[in-house]
CSV table of C-alpha atoms in Angstrom, one decimal:
chain,number,residue,atom,x,y,z
Q,1,MET,CA,110.6,62.7,73.8
Q,2,ASN,CA,108.1,61.3,71.4
Q,3,LEU,CA,109.7,62.7,68.2
Q,4,THR,CA,107.5,60.8,65.8
Q,5,GLY,CA,104.3,61.8,67.6
Q,6,ILE,CA,105.4,65.5,67.8
Q,7,GLN,CA,106.2,65.6,64.1
Q,8,ALA,CA,102.9,63.9,63.2
Q,9,ALA,CA,101.0,66.5,65.3
Q,10,LEU,CA,102.8,69.4,63.7
Q,11,ARG,CA,101.9,68.1,60.2
Q,12,GLN,CA,98.3,67.5,61.2
Q,13,ARG,CA,98.0,71.1,62.4
Q,14,GLY,CA,99.9,72.7,59.5
Q,15,ILE,CA,102.7,74.0,61.7
Q,16,ASP,CA,106.3,74.0,60.4
Q,17,ALA,CA,108.2,73.6,63.6
Q,18,TRP,CA,108.0,73.7,67.4
Q,19,LEU,CA,110.6,75.9,69.1
Q,20,PHE,CA,111.5,75.1,72.7
Q,21,TYR,CA,113.4,77.6,74.7
Q,22,ASP,CA,114.5,78.0,78.3
Q,23,HIS,CA,116.6,80.1,80.7
Q,24,HIS,CA,116.8,79.4,84.4
Q,25,HIS,CA,114.0,76.8,84.2
Q,26,ARG,CA,111.3,79.3,83.2
Q,27,ASP,CA,109.5,76.7,81.1
Q,28,PRO,CA,108.7,73.4,82.9
Q,29,ILE,CA,106.6,72.3,79.9
Q,30,ALA,CA,109.7,72.2,77.7
Q,31,TYR,CA,111.5,69.8,80.2
Q,32,SER,CA,108.5,67.6,80.5
Q,33,VAL,CA,107.7,67.3,76.8
Q,34,LEU,CA,111.4,66.8,75.8
Q,35,GLY,CA,112.1,64.4,78.7
Q,36,LEU,CA,114.9,66.6,80.1
Q,37,SER,CA,116.1,66.5,83.7
Q,38,GLU,CA,114.7,69.4,85.7
Q,39,SER,CA,117.6,69.1,88.1
Q,40,MET,CA,120.3,70.3,85.7
Q,41,MET,CA,121.8,73.7,86.3
Q,42,VAL,CA,120.7,76.1,83.5
Q,43,THR,CA,122.4,79.5,83.6
Q,44,ARG,CA,122.4,80.2,79.8
Q,45,ARG,CA,119.7,80.1,77.2
Q,46,TRP,CA,119.1,77.0,75.1
Q,47,PHE,CA,116.9,76.4,72.1
Q,48,TYR,CA,115.6,73.2,70.5
Q,49,VAL,CA,113.7,73.1,67.2
Q,50,VAL,CA,111.6,70.2,66.2
Q,51,PRO,CA,110.5,70.4,62.6
Q,52,ALA,CA,107.3,68.8,61.1
Q,53,ALA,CA,109.7,66.7,59.1
Q,54,GLY,CA,113.4,66.1,59.2
Q,55,GLU,CA,116.1,66.4,61.9
Q,56,PRO,CA,115.7,68.5,65.0
Q,57,ALA,CA,118.4,71.1,65.9
Q,58,ARG,CA,119.9,72.3,69.1
Q,59,LEU,CA,121.5,75.7,70.1
Q,60,VAL,CA,123.4,75.8,73.4
Q,61,HIS,CA,126.0,78.0,75.1
Q,62,ARG,CA,129.7,77.1,75.2
Q,63,VAL,CA,129.5,77.2,79.0
Q,64,GLU,CA,126.8,74.5,79.0
Q,65,PRO,CA,127.4,72.7,75.7
Q,66,GLY,CA,126.0,69.3,76.8
Q,67,HIS,CA,122.6,70.3,78.1
Q,68,LEU,CA,120.6,69.0,75.2
Q,69,ASP,CA,122.8,66.1,74.3
Q,70,PRO,CA,120.2,63.5,75.3
Q,71,LEU,CA,118.1,64.8,72.5
Q,72,PRO,CA,118.5,63.9,68.8
Q,73,GLY,CA,119.6,66.4,66.2
Q,74,THR,CA,122.3,68.7,65.1
Q,75,LYS,CA,124.1,71.1,67.5
Q,76,LYS,CA,125.1,74.7,67.2
Q,77,ILE,CA,127.1,76.5,69.9
Q,78,TYR,CA,127.2,80.2,70.8
Q,79,SER,CA,128.9,82.5,73.2
Q,80,SER,CA,128.0,86.1,72.2
Q,81,TRP,CA,124.5,87.4,71.7
Q,82,GLN,CA,125.4,88.1,68.1
Q,83,GLU,CA,126.2,84.4,67.6
Q,84,LEU,CA,123.0,83.5,69.3
Q,85,TRP,CA,120.9,85.6,66.9
Q,86,GLU,CA,122.8,84.4,63.9
Q,87,ASN,CA,122.5,80.7,64.8
Q,88,LEU,CA,118.9,81.0,65.8
Q,89,ARG,CA,118.0,82.7,62.6
Q,90,GLY,CA,119.7,80.0,60.7
Q,91,LEU,CA,118.0,77.2,62.6
Q,92,LEU,CA,114.6,78.7,61.9
Q,93,ALA,CA,115.3,79.7,58.3
Q,94,PRO,CA,113.5,76.8,56.7
Q,95,TYR,CA,110.2,77.4,58.6
Q,96,LYS,CA,107.5,80.0,58.4
Q,97,THR,CA,105.1,79.0,61.1
Q,98,VAL,CA,106.6,78.3,64.5
Q,99,ALA,CA,104.8,77.0,67.7
Q,100,MET,CA,106.1,78.3,71.0
Q,101,GLN,CA,104.9,78.3,74.6
Q,102,TYR,CA,103.0,81.5,73.9
Q,103,SER,CA,99.4,82.6,74.4
Q,104,PRO,CA,98.1,85.6,72.5
Q,105,ASN,CA,97.2,88.3,75.0
Q,106,ASN,CA,98.4,85.9,77.7
Q,107,SER,CA,94.9,84.5,77.6
Q,108,ILE,CA,96.1,81.1,78.9
Q,109,PRO,CA,98.9,82.0,81.3
Q,110,TYR,CA,99.7,78.3,81.9
Q,111,ILE,CA,101.0,78.2,78.3
Q,112,GLY,CA,102.4,81.8,78.1
Q,113,LEU,CA,105.8,80.9,79.4
Q,114,VAL,CA,108.1,82.4,76.8
Q,115,ASP,CA,109.1,86.0,77.5
Q,116,ALA,CA,107.9,88.8,75.3
Q,117,GLY,CA,111.5,89.7,74.2
Q,118,THR,CA,112.1,86.2,72.9
Q,119,VAL,CA,108.9,86.3,71.0
Q,120,GLU,CA,110.0,89.6,69.5
Q,121,LEU,CA,113.3,88.2,68.5
Q,122,VAL,CA,111.8,85.2,66.7
Q,123,ARG,CA,109.3,87.5,65.0
Q,124,SER,CA,112.2,89.7,63.8
Q,125,PHE,CA,113.2,86.7,61.7
Q,126,ALA,CA,109.9,87.0,59.8
Q,127,LYS,CA,108.3,84.0,61.6
Q,128,ASP,CA,104.6,83.5,62.4
Q,129,ILE,CA,104.4,82.4,66.0
Q,130,VAL,CA,101.4,80.3,67.0
Q,131,SER,CA,100.5,78.9,70.4
Q,132,SER,CA,101.7,75.4,71.3
Q,133,ALA,CA,98.6,75.1,73.6
Q,134,ASP,CA,97.0,72.1,71.9
Q,135,LEU,CA,100.3,70.5,71.2
Q,136,VAL,CA,101.1,70.7,74.9
Q,137,GLY,CA,97.7,69.1,75.7
Q,138,MET,CA,98.5,66.2,73.4
Q,139,PHE,CA,101.8,65.4,75.0
Q,140,GLU,CA,101.2,66.6,78.6
Q,141,ALA,CA,97.5,66.0,79.3
Q,142,ALA,CA,96.6,62.8,77.2
Q,143,TRP,CA,96.7,59.7,79.5
Q,144,THR,CA,98.2,56.4,78.7
Q,145,PRO,CA,96.1,53.2,79.3
Q,146,GLU,CA,98.1,52.7,82.5
Q,147,GLN,CA,97.3,56.2,83.8
Q,148,ILE,CA,93.6,55.7,83.0
Q,149,ALA,CA,93.7,52.5,85.1
Q,150,SER,CA,95.4,54.4,88.0
Q,151,HIS,CA,92.6,57.0,87.9
Q,152,PHE,CA,90.0,54.3,88.3
Q,153,GLU,CA,92.0,52.6,91.1
Q,154,ALA,CA,92.1,56.0,92.9
Q,155,ARG,CA,88.4,56.5,92.3
Q,156,ASP,CA,87.4,53.2,93.9
Q,157,VAL,CA,89.2,54.1,97.0
Q,158,ILE,CA,88.3,57.8,97.2
Q,159,ASP,CA,84.6,57.2,96.6
Q,160,ARG,CA,84.7,54.7,99.5
Q,161,ILE,CA,86.7,57.1,101.8
Q,162,THR,CA,84.2,59.9,101.0
Q,163,GLU,CA,81.3,57.8,102.1
Q,164,GLU,CA,83.1,56.7,105.2
Q,165,THR,CA,84.0,60.3,106.1
Q,166,PHE,CA,80.4,61.5,106.0
Q,167,LYS,CA,79.5,58.6,108.4
Q,168,GLU,CA,82.5,59.4,110.6
Q,169,ILE,CA,81.4,63.0,110.9
Q,170,GLY,CA,77.9,61.9,112.0
Q,171,ARG,CA,79.3,59.4,114.5
Q,172,ARG,CA,81.7,62.0,116.1
Q,173,VAL,CA,79.1,64.8,116.2
Q,174,ARG,CA,76.7,62.6,118.1
Q,175,ASN,CA,79.4,61.2,120.4
Q,176,GLY,CA,81.2,64.2,121.8
Q,177,GLY,CA,81.8,66.4,118.8
Q,178,THR,CA,84.6,67.1,116.2
Q,179,HIS,CA,85.9,69.9,114.0
Q,180,GLU,CA,87.1,70.4,110.5
Q,181,PHE,CA,90.8,69.8,111.0
Q,182,GLU,CA,90.2,66.5,112.8
Q,183,ILE,CA,88.1,65.3,109.8
Q,184,GLN,CA,90.8,66.4,107.4
Q,185,GLN,CA,93.3,64.4,109.4
Q,186,PHE,CA,90.9,61.4,109.3
Q,187,ILE,CA,90.9,61.5,105.5
Q,188,GLY,CA,94.7,61.9,105.4
Q,189,GLU,CA,95.2,58.8,107.5
Q,190,ALA,CA,92.9,56.9,105.2
Q,191,PHE,CA,95.0,58.0,102.3
Q,192,LYS,CA,98.1,56.6,104.0
Q,193,ARG,CA,96.4,53.3,104.6
Q,194,GLU,CA,95.3,53.0,101.0
Q,195,ASN,CA,98.6,54.1,99.4
Q,196,LEU,CA,97.3,57.3,98.1
Q,197,VAL,CA,99.3,60.6,97.9
Q,198,THR,CA,98.3,64.2,97.4
Q,199,ASP,CA,100.1,67.5,97.2
Q,200,ASP,CA,97.6,69.1,99.7
Q,201,LEU,CA,95.2,67.6,102.1
Q,202,PRO,CA,91.5,67.8,101.3
Q,203,ILE,CA,89.1,70.6,102.1
Q,204,VAL,CA,86.7,70.1,105.0
Q,205,ALA,CA,84.5,73.1,105.4
Q,206,VAL,CA,81.3,73.8,107.3
Q,207,ASN,CA,78.7,76.6,107.0
Q,208,ALA,CA,80.3,80.0,106.1
Q,209,ASN,CA,83.7,78.3,105.4
Q,210,SER,CA,82.1,76.2,102.6
Q,211,GLY,CA,81.4,79.6,101.0
Q,212,ASN,CA,85.2,80.1,100.6
Q,213,PRO,CA,86.2,78.0,97.6
Q,214,HIS,CA,89.8,77.4,98.8
Q,215,TYR,CA,89.3,77.4,102.5
Q,216,GLU,CA,91.9,75.3,104.4
Q,217,PRO,CA,91.4,74.2,108.0
Q,218,ASN,CA,94.5,73.8,110.2
Q,219,ALA,CA,95.2,73.0,113.8
Q,220,GLU,CA,95.0,76.7,114.8
Q,221,HIS,CA,92.0,77.6,112.7
Q,222,SER,CA,89.2,74.9,112.6
Q,223,GLN,CA,85.5,75.3,112.9
Q,224,PRO,CA,83.6,72.9,115.2
Q,225,ILE,CA,81.1,70.7,113.4
Q,226,LYS,CA,77.7,70.3,115.0
Q,227,GLU,CA,74.1,69.2,114.4
Q,228,GLY,CA,72.5,71.2,111.5
Q,229,ASP,CA,75.8,72.2,109.9
Q,230,PHE,CA,76.3,72.2,106.2
Q,231,VAL,CA,79.5,70.3,105.2
Q,232,LEU,CA,81.6,70.4,102.1
Q,233,LEU,CA,84.3,67.8,101.3
Q,234,ASP,CA,86.7,68.4,98.4
Q,235,ILE,CA,88.9,65.3,98.1
Q,236,TRP,CA,91.7,64.7,95.6
Q,237,ALA,CA,94.5,62.1,95.5
Q,238,LYS,CA,96.3,59.6,93.3
Q,239,LYS,CA,97.9,56.2,93.8
Q,240,ASN,CA,101.4,56.2,95.0
Q,241,THR,CA,102.8,54.7,91.8
Q,242,PRO,CA,104.9,56.2,89.0
Q,243,ASP,CA,103.0,58.4,86.6
Q,244,ALA,CA,99.7,57.9,88.4
Q,245,VAL,CA,97.0,60.5,87.8
Q,246,TYR,CA,94.5,62.2,90.2
Q,247,TYR,CA,90.9,61.6,91.0
Q,248,ASP,CA,89.2,64.8,92.3
Q,249,ILE,CA,85.6,65.2,93.6
Q,250,THR,CA,83.5,67.5,95.8
Q,251,TRP,CA,80.4,66.4,97.7
Q,252,THR,CA,78.2,68.2,100.2
Q,253,GLY,CA,75.8,67.2,103.0
Q,254,VAL,CA,74.0,68.3,106.1
Q,255,ILE,CA,74.1,66.9,109.6
Q,256,GLY,CA,70.4,66.4,110.2
Q,257,GLN,CA,67.7,67.9,108.1
Q,258,PRO,CA,68.7,70.2,105.2
Q,259,THR,CA,66.8,73.5,104.9
Q,260,ASN,CA,64.8,74.5,101.8
Q,261,ARG,CA,67.7,76.9,101.0
Q,262,HIS,CA,70.2,74.1,101.2
Q,263,HIS,CA,68.1,72.1,98.7
Q,264,GLU,CA,67.5,75.0,96.4
Q,265,ILE,CA,71.2,75.9,96.0
Q,266,PHE,CA,72.3,72.3,95.7
Q,267,GLN,CA,69.8,71.5,93.0
Q,268,ILE,CA,70.9,74.5,90.9
Q,269,VAL,CA,74.6,73.6,91.2
Q,270,ARG,CA,73.8,69.9,90.5
Q,271,ASP,CA,71.8,70.8,87.3
Q,272,ALA,CA,74.5,73.2,86.2
Q,273,ARG,CA,77.1,70.4,86.6
Q,274,MET,CA,74.9,68.1,84.5
Q,275,THR,CA,74.6,70.8,81.9
Q,276,GLY,CA,78.3,71.0,81.6
Q,277,VAL,CA,78.7,67.3,81.3
Q,278,LYS,CA,76.0,67.0,78.6
Q,279,THR,CA,77.6,69.9,76.7
Q,280,VAL,CA,80.8,67.8,76.3
Q,281,GLN,CA,79.0,64.6,75.7
Q,282,GLN,CA,76.8,66.1,72.9
Q,283,ALA,CA,79.8,67.6,71.1
Q,284,TYR,CA,81.6,64.3,71.1
Q,285,ALA,CA,78.4,62.5,70.0
Q,286,GLU,CA,78.3,64.9,67.1
Q,287,LYS,CA,82.0,64.5,66.4
Q,288,ARG,CA,82.4,68.2,66.8
Q,289,LYS,CA,85.4,70.0,68.2
Q,290,ILE,CA,84.8,71.7,71.6
Q,291,CYS,CA,86.9,74.0,73.6
Q,292,GLY,CA,87.1,74.5,77.4
Q,293,TRP,CA,85.4,77.9,77.3
Q,294,GLU,CA,82.3,76.5,75.8
Q,295,VAL,CA,81.7,74.1,78.7
Q,296,ASP,CA,82.2,76.9,81.2
Q,297,LYS,CA,79.8,79.1,79.2
Q,298,ALA,CA,77.0,76.5,79.2
Q,299,THR,CA,77.4,75.8,82.9
Q,300,ARG,CA,77.7,79.5,83.9
Q,301,ASP,CA,74.7,80.5,81.8
Q,302,PHE,CA,72.6,78.0,83.7
Q,303,ILE,CA,73.6,79.4,87.1
Q,304,THR,CA,73.3,83.0,85.8
Q,305,ALA,CA,69.7,82.3,84.6
Q,306,ALA,CA,68.9,81.0,88.1
Q,307,GLY,CA,70.0,84.3,89.5
Q,308,TYR,CA,73.4,83.4,91.0
Q,309,GLY,CA,75.9,84.3,88.4
Q,310,GLN,CA,77.7,86.7,90.7
Q,311,GLN,CA,78.1,83.9,93.3
Q,312,PHE,CA,79.8,81.6,90.9
Q,313,VAL,CA,83.3,83.0,91.3
Q,314,HIS,CA,85.7,80.5,89.6
Q,315,ARG,CA,86.0,78.6,86.4
Q,316,THR,CA,83.9,75.5,85.9
Q,317,GLY,CA,86.8,73.0,85.9
Q,318,HIS,CA,90.4,72.2,85.4
Q,319,SER,CA,92.6,69.7,83.6
Q,320,ILE,CA,93.6,66.7,85.6
Q,321,GLY,CA,96.9,64.8,85.3
Q,322,THR,CA,99.9,63.7,87.4
Q,323,HIS,CA,99.3,67.0,89.2
Q,324,VAL,CA,95.7,67.7,90.3
Q,325,HIS,CA,95.8,70.7,87.9
Q,326,GLY,CA,97.1,69.5,84.6
Q,327,ASN,CA,98.3,71.0,81.3
Q,328,GLY,CA,95.2,70.3,79.2
Q,329,ALA,CA,92.1,72.5,78.6
Q,330,ASN,CA,90.4,74.1,81.6
Q,331,MET,CA,86.7,74.6,81.5
Q,332,ASP,CA,87.0,78.3,81.7
Q,333,ASN,CA,85.4,81.4,80.2
Q,334,LEU,CA,85.7,83.5,83.3
Q,335,GLU,CA,89.3,83.7,84.5
Q,336,THR,CA,90.6,83.0,81.0
Q,337,ARG,CA,88.9,82.3,77.7
Q,338,ASP,CA,90.4,78.8,77.3
Q,339,ASP,CA,90.2,78.1,73.6
Q,340,ARG,CA,92.2,74.8,74.0
Q,341,GLU,CA,90.5,71.9,72.4
Q,342,ILE,CA,89.2,69.1,74.7
Q,343,LEU,CA,91.3,66.3,73.4
Q,344,PRO,CA,91.0,62.5,73.4
Q,345,ASN,CA,92.4,60.7,76.4
Q,346,THR,CA,92.3,63.8,78.6
Q,347,CYS,CA,90.5,64.2,81.8
Q,348,PHE,CA,89.1,67.3,83.6
Q,349,SER,CA,86.8,68.3,86.4
Q,350,ILE,CA,83.4,69.9,86.1
Q,351,GLU,CA,82.7,71.7,89.4
Q,352,PRO,CA,80.3,74.6,89.4
Q,353,GLY,CA,79.6,76.4,92.7
Q,354,ILE,CA,77.4,79.0,94.3
Q,355,TYR,CA,79.0,80.7,97.3
Q,356,LEU,CA,76.8,82.5,99.8
Q,357,PRO,CA,77.8,84.2,103.1
Q,358,GLU,CA,76.2,81.5,105.2
Q,359,PHE,CA,77.3,78.4,103.1
Q,360,GLY,CA,78.5,77.4,99.7
Q,361,VAL,CA,77.8,74.5,97.4
Q,362,ARG,CA,80.2,73.0,94.9
Q,363,SER,CA,79.6,69.7,93.1
Q,364,GLU,CA,82.5,68.1,91.3
Q,365,VAL,CA,82.9,65.2,88.9
Q,366,ASP,CA,85.7,64.1,86.6
Q,367,VAL,CA,85.1,63.6,82.9
Q,368,LEU,CA,87.4,61.4,80.8
Q,369,ILE,CA,87.4,61.6,77.0
Q,370,ARG,CA,88.1,58.2,75.4
Q,371,ASN,CA,86.7,55.9,72.6
Q,372,GLY,CA,85.0,58.9,71.0
Q,373,ALA,CA,82.9,59.8,74.0
Q,374,ALA,CA,82.9,61.7,77.3
Q,375,GLU,CA,82.3,59.7,80.5
Q,376,VAL,CA,81.9,60.7,84.1
Q,377,THR,CA,84.4,58.5,85.9
Q,378,GLY,CA,82.9,58.2,89.3
Q,379,ARG,CA,79.7,58.5,91.4
Q,380,THR,CA,77.6,61.6,90.7
Q,381,GLN,CA,75.9,63.3,93.7
Q,382,GLN,CA,72.2,63.7,93.0
Q,383,GLU,CA,71.0,64.8,96.4
Q,384,LEU,CA,72.5,66.3,99.5
Q,385,VAL,CA,74.0,63.7,101.9
Q,386,ILE,CA,72.0,63.4,105.0
Q,387,ILE,CA,74.6,62.9,107.7
């Protein structure tokens, strides 16, 4: 746990304390931020209060009294619910404003992990509860220099694998044929050779399947790939090293000659992607705070103006970290109104899409915030790949 950093962040935001709470591993963020083992058995409620200044405090059950012992601070123990209420009230007595893993109206469900009853209990002590969303982003989504380096190492390999995959598709189509699952396995084998790991294998989707944003080929359900087909590759992985972070991209191409319709939809998506990137870059150039929903709005407005708003069915992008979907701000004003700030040293995708019955286009880049600017970390697709 970075106690000094947490306390500095609380003071910077005018928050008196951060209250962590868990029961039966409901809140993985608490374990990650505090550096607690997620393997320990948790059958009773525990609480941990980190003040903006001063000593933290622990509240644990007599059945599991040592659960928070790795953390600094005083310790109170309870058995009955009356003791729990009394001790928690006492721990929070010096503080007025308390951050918790809470999201007003559950607008950001990734953060809204504390149950409503516990929120009610803390409020009954006359406390003002605020969301810990941006605090979580600082300690869960901000990358270290080593993690940034791992991202670029993964980028160098994945950009090359993506280019090789398009070439392999063309070679196989013109020499006997192939299908989506075979190409997915080709990418998976390349990952193994290059010491890359991923929770899920990439998306390889042709024609109508590319119009399904989370289509997954498998051995039993895989579309043949042939001349004239539209192909989407969504590829994400990270180096197989401790604390490595992901690189995540989506490219599209056509085997043979693209149609005018292919070009039209790709160009709209490409320009929407560029609009999203420029929105972040301009905000940082002006030293202006920007939230995830603003990037989604700019990108979505562009696609809507082109007449395809109803065909853009997902958020513009997601936070990226040690998991491909991280705990920082998402570029989202559709599924949620993500009012989390886009923070320094965080990374996220910008990946608008238009999904039609016959094919779908998504174009994805990663954007890293560092040194007071926003940079696209990898190659940016400007035209459809001619396979």
